[in-house]
Coordinates of C-alpha atoms and ligand atoms in Angstrom, one line a residue:
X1 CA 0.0 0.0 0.0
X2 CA 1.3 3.9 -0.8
X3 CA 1.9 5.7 2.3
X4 CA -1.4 7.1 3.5
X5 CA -1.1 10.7 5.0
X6 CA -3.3 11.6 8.2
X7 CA -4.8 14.9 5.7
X8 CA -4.6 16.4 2.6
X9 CA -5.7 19.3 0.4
X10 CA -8.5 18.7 -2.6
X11 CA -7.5 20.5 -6.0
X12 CA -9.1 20.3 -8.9
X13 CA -9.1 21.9 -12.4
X14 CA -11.6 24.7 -11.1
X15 CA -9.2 26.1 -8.6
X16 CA -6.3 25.8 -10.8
X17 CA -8.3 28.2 -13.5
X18 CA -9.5 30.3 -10.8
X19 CA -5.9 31.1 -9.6
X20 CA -4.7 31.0 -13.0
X21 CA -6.6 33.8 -14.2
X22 CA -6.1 36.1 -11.3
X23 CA -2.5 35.5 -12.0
X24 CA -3.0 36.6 -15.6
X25 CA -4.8 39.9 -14.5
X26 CA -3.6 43.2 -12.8
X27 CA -4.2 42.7 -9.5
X28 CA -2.4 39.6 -8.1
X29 CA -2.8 41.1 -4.2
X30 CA -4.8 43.3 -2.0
X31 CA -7.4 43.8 -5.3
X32 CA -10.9 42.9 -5.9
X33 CA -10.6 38.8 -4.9
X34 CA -10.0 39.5 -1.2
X35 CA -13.2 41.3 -0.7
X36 CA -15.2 38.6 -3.0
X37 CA -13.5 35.5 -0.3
X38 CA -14.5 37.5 2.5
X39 CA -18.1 38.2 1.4
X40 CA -18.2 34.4 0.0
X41 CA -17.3 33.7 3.9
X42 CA -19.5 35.6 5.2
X43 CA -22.6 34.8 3.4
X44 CA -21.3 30.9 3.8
X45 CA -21.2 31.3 7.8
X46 CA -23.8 34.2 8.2
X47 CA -21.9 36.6 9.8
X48 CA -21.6 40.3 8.8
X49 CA -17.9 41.2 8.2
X50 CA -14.8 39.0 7.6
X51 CA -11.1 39.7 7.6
X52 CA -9.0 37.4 5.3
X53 CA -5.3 37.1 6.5
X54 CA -1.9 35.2 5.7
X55 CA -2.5 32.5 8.3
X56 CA -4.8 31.5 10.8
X57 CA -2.1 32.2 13.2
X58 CA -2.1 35.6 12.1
X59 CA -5.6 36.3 12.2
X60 CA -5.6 34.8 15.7
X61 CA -2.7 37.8 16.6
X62 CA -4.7 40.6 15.4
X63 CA -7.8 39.3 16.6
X64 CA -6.1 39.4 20.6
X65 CA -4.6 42.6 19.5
X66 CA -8.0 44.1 18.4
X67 CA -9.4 43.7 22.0
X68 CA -6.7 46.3 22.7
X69 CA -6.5 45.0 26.6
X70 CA -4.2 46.0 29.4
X71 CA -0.6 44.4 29.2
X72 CA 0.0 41.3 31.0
X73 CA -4.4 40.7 31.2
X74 CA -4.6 36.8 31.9
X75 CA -6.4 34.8 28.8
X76 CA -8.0 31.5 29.7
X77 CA -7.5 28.9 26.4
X78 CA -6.8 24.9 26.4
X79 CA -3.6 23.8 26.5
X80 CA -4.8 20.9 24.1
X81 CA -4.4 22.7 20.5
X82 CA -1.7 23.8 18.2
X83 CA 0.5 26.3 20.1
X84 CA -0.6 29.0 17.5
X85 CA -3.6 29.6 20.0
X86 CA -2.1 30.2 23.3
X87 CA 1.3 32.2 21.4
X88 CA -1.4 34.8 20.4
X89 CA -1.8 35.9 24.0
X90 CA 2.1 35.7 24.6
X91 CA 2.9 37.7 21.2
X92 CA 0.5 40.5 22.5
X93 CA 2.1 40.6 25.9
X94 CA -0.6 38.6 27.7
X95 CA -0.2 36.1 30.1
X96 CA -1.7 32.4 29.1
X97 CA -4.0 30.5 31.8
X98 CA -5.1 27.3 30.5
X99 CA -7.4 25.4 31.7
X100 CA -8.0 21.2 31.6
X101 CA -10.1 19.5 28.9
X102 CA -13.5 17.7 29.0
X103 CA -13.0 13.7 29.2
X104 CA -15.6 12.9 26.2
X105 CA -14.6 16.0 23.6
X106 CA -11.1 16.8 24.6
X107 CA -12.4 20.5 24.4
X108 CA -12.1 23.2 27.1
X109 CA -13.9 21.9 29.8
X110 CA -16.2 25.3 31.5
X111 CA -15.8 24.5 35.3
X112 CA -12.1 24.5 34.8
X113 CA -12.6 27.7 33.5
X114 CA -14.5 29.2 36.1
X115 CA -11.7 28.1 38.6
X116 CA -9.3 29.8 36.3
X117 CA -10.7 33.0 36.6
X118 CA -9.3 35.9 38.6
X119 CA -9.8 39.8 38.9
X120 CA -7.0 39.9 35.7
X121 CA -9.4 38.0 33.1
X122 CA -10.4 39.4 30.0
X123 CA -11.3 36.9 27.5
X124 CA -11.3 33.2 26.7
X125 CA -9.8 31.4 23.6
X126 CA -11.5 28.3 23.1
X127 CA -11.1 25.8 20.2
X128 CA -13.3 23.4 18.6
X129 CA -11.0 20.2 19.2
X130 CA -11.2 17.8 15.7
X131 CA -14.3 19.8 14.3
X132 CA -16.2 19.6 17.4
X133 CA -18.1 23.1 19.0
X134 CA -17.1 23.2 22.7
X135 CA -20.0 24.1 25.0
X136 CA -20.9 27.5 24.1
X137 CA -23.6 28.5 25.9
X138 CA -21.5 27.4 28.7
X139 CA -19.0 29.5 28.0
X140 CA -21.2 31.9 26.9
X141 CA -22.5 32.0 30.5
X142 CA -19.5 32.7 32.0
X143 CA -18.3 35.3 29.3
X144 CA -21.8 37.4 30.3
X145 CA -20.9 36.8 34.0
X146 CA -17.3 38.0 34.2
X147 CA -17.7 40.6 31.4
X148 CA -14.9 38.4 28.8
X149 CA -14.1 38.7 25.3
X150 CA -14.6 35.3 23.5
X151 CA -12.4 34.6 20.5
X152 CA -13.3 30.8 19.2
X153 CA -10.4 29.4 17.2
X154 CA -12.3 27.5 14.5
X155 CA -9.5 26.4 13.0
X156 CA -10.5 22.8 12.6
X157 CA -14.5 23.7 12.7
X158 CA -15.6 26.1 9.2
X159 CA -18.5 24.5 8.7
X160 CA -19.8 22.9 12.1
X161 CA -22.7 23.7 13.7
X162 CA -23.7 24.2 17.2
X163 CA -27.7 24.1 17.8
X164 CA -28.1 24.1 14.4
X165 CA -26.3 27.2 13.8
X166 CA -23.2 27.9 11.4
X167 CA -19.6 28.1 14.1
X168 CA -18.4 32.0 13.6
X169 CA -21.8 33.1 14.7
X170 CA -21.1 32.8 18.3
X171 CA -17.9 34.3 20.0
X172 CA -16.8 38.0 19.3
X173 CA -13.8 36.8 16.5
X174 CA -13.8 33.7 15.3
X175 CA -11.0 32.3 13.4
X176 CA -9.9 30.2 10.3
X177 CA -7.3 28.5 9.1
X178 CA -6.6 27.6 5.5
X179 CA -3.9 25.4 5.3
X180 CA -3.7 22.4 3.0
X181 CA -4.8 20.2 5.7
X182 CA -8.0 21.6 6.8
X183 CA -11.4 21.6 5.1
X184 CA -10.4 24.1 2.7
X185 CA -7.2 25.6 1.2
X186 CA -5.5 28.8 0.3
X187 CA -2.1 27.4 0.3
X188 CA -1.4 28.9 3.2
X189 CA -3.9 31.7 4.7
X190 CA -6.5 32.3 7.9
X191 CA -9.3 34.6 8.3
X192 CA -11.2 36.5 11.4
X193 CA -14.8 36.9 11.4
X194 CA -17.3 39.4 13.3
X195 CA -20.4 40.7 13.7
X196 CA -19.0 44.0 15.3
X197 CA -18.0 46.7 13.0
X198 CA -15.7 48.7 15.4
X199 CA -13.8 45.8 15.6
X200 CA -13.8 44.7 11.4
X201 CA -12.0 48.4 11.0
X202 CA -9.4 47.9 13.3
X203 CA -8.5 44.2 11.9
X204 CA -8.5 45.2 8.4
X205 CA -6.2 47.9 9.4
X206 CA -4.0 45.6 11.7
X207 CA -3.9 43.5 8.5
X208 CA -1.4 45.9 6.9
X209 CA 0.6 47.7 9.2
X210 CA -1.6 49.8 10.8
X211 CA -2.5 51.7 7.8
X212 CA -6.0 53.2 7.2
X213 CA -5.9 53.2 3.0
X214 CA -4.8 50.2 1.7
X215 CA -3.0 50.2 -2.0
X216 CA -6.1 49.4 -3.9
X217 CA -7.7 52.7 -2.6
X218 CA -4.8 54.4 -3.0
X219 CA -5.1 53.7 -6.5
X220 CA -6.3 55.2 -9.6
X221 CA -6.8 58.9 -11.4
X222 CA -8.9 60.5 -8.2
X223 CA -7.1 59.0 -5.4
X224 CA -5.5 60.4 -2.6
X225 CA -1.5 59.6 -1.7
X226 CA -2.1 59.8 2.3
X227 CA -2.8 57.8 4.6
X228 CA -2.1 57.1 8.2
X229 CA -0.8 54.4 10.5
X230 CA -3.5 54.3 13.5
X231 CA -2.0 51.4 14.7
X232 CA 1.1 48.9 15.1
X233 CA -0.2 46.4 12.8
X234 CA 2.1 44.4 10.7
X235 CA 1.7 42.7 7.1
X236 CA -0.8 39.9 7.3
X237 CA -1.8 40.0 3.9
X238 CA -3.1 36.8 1.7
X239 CA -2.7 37.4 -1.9
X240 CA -5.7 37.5 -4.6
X241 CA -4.6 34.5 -6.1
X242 CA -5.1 32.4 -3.2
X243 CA -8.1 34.8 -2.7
X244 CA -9.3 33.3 -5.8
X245 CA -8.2 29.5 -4.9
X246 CA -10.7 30.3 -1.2
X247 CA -13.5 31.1 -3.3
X248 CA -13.3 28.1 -5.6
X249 CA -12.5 25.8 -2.5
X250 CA -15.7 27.3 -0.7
X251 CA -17.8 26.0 -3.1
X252 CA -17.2 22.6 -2.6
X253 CA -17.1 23.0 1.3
X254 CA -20.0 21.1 2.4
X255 CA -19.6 18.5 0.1
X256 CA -16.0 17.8 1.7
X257 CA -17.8 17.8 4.9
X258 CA -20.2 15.6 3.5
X259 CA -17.5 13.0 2.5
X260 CA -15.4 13.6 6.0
X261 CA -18.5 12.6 7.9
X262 CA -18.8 9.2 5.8
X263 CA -15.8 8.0 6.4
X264 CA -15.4 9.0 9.6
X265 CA -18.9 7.3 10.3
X266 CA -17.4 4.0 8.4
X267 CA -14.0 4.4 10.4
X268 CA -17.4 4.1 13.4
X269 CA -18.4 0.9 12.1
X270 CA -15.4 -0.9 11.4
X271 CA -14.0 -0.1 14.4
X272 CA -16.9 -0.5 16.6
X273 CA -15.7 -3.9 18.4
X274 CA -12.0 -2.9 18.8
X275 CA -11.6 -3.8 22.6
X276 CA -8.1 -1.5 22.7
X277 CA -9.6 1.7 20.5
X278 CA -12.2 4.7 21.7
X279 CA -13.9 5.8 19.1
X280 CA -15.0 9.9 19.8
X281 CA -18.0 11.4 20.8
X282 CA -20.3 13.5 19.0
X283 CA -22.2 15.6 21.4
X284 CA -26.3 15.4 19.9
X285 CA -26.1 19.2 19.6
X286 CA -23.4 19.6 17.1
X287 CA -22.8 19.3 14.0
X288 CA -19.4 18.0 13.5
X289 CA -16.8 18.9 10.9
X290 CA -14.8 15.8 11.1
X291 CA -10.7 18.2 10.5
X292 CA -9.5 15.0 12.3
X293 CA -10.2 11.2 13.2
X294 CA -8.5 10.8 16.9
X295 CA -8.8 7.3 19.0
X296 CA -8.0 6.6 22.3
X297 CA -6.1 3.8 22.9
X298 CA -6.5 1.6 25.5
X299 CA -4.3 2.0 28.5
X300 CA -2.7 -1.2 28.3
X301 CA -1.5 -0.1 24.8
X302 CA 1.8 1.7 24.2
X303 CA 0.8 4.4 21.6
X304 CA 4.2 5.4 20.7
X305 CA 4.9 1.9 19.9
X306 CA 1.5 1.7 18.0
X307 CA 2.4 4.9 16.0
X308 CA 5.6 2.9 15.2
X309 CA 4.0 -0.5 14.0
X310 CA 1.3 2.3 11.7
X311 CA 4.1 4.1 10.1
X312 CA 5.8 0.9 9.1
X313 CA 2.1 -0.3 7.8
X314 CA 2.3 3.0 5.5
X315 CA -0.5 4.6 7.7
X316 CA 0.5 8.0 8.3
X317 CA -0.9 8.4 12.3
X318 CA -0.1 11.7 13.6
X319 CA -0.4 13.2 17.6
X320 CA -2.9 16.3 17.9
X321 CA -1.7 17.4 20.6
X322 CA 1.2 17.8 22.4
X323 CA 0.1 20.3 25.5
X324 CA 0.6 23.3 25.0
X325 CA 2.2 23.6 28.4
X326 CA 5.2 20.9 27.6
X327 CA 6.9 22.5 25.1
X328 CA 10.4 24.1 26.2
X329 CA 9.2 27.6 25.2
X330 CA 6.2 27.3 27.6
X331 CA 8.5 25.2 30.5
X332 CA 11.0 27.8 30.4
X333 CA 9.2 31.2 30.4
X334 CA 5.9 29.6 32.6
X335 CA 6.2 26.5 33.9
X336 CA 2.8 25.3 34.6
X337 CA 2.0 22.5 36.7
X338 CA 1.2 19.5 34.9
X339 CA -1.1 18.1 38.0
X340 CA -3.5 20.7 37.5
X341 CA -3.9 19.3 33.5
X342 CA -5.0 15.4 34.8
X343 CA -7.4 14.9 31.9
X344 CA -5.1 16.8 29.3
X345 CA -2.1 14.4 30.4
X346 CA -4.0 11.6 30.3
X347 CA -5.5 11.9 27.3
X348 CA -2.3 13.2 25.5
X349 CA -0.8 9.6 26.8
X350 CA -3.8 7.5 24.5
X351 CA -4.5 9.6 21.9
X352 CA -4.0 8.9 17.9
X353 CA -5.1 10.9 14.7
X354 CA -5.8 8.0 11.7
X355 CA -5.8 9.7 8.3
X356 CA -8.9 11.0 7.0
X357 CA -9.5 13.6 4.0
X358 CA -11.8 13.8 1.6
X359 CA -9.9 12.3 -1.3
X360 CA -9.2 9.1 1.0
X361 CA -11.6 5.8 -0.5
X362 CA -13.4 3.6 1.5
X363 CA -10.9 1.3 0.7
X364 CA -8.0 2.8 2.3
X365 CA -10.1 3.0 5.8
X366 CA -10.9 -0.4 5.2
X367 CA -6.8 -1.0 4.8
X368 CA -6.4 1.1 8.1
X369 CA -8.8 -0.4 10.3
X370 CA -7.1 -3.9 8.8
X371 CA -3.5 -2.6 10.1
X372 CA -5.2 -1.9 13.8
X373 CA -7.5 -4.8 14.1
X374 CA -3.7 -6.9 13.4
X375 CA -1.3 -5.0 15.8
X376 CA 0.0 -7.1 18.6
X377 CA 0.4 -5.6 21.8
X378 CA 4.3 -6.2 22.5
X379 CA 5.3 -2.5 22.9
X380 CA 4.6 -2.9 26.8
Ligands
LIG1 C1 -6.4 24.9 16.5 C2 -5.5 25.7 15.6 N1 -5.3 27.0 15.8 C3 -4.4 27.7 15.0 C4 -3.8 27.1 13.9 C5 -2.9 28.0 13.1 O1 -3.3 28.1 11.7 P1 -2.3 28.3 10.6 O2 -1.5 27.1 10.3 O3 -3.2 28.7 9.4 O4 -1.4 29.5 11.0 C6 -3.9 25.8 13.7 C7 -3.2 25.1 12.5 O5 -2.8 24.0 12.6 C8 -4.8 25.0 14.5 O6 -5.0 23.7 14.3

């Protein structure tokens, strides 16, 4: 069997036309295509403005920078993500507070929250783990209570649903990512979306450097040369070219939903009598947007040694995540105490990502699930 990777981006001729043509015309950035992706996003998620950026990383810094809070205010996030959330907070001179996970969702869990909060709280980054909405009206709850900003990094969730409504309807900024391995692709790229319009202007002006005219209206027979730098914003600009690639990908997003779903839900089946793997939960009032297939494995089981034994089978198994807390950075500048993270630890300890993208056939699941229901436990 070819090595099967744990994601991977969708193509197709459409796209390749789309970006093709934008690369034939005038404006390659910052013209007429980023407005069209962000309007295309907005109407998609139903959500009133929309700020496309260079990386959901970046779009997560300007969206804690936008909320323009006192140096050193604590953030509350979960330390089980991709360190891009919690370095937001550190980038913008904030101090990071994490808080442990839920056992069932691996998302932030809200009483761990509440215990996290002190006089120096301003706002809570949570993220939908795997495609999954946290509990948002619990979070929601405590947000009214103690007067927080929420950002939710949607990174792996354009698309979900929580109570039947569209994710990046709920928090004050939500953010995107668009890198080749999530539901849809810009190459690289990220986007913040809002319903407040105070807060739109200042992100579209923290997208390039501060500066309230961008080129495009600086442009042309009637336009002014002046402009000012309100802010310290830096470039976070996407190009209209992958601009153009967004707005083809977008198109197809529900129907790459549609086929993450089915194989997850046959990944369900196959693996349903599995003694040594936990298949996840789906909470009844979410829609799921299936970014990643994680198992837990069964304590007796030695996951690195399992990830060992995949690899060699050509299955591409991948870790999401290492805490956020463990990395050097973190140990040497914070050093939070692991004890206070029990479920995060323990879950970190079982957990494995199995491939899943839409390209990926049924027969390739089939092939995977074959691999797992044959490994021999001899890694203990
Ligand atoms: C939860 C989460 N937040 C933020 C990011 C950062 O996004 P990007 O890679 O587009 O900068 C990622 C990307 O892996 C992510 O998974």
């Amino acid at each position: 069997m070819e090595f099967i990777p744990y994601g991977m981006h969708w193509i197709d001729e459409d796209d390749i036309n789309e970006v093709t043509n934008v690369l034939r015309s005038n404006w390659i950035t910052t013209g007429p295509k980023i407005k069209e992706f962000e309007d295309a996003l907005c109407e998609y998620i139903g959500c009133k403005y929309c700020v496309a950026v260079n990386s959901g990383t970046s779009a997560l810094d300007i969206a804690v920078q936008s909320l323009d809070l006192p140096a050193g205010s604590e953030i509350i996030t979960t330390p089980f993500t991709f360190v891009a959330t919690s370095n937001a907070i550190i980038y913008n001179a904030h101090k990071p507070v994490f808080a442990d996970i839920c056992r069932d969702t691996f998302n932030i869990d809200p009483e761990d929250i509440r215990r996290k909060i002190t006089k120096n709280t301003k706002a809570i980054i949570y993220v939908d783990y795997a495609g999954q909405p946290c509990d948002i009206k619990e979070i929601k709850e405590i947000a009214d209570e103690f007067d927080l900003y929420l950002i939710e990094d949607a990174c792996h969730a354009i698309g979900a649903e929580y109570e039947n409504k569209k994710i990046g309807t709920f928090a004050d900024l939500t953010i995107f990512s668009f890198h080749p391995v999530k539901h849809i692709t810009t190459g690289e790229g990220g986007a913040v979306v809002t319903d407040n319009k105070e807060l739109y202007e200042k992100l579209s002006i923290l997208r390039t450097h501060g500066i309230d005219r961008n080129t495009m209206d600086r442009f042309g027979p009637d336009a002014s040369w002046a402009y000012d730098m309100k802010y310290l914003g830096r470039n976070y600009r996407i190009t209209d070219f992958q601009a153009a690639l967004g707005i083809s990908q977008l198109k197809k997003l529900d129907g790459f939903i549609e086929k993450r779903r089915e194989l997850a839900l046959w990944y369900n089946e196959l693996l349903n009598d599995t003694w040594f793997v936990k298949l996840p939960t789906v909470k009844s009032n979410v829609r799921h947007a299936w970014h990643i297939f994680t198992v837990l494995l069964e304590d007796s089981i030695n996951r690195d040694h399992f990830f060992k034994y995949m690899k060699a089978s050509s299955v591409g198994v991948n870790v999401h995540y290492i805490p956020a807390y463990s990395h050097s950075y973190y140990i040497d500048k914070f050093n939070f105490d692991k004890n206070e993270f029990s479920v995060t630890e323990d879950i970190f300890k079982r957990i494995i990502t199995l491939p899943l993208y839409p390209k990926m056939v049924k027969n390739k699941i089939e092939y995977v699930v074959e691999m797992i229901k044959g490994y021999k436990n001899e890694g203990k």
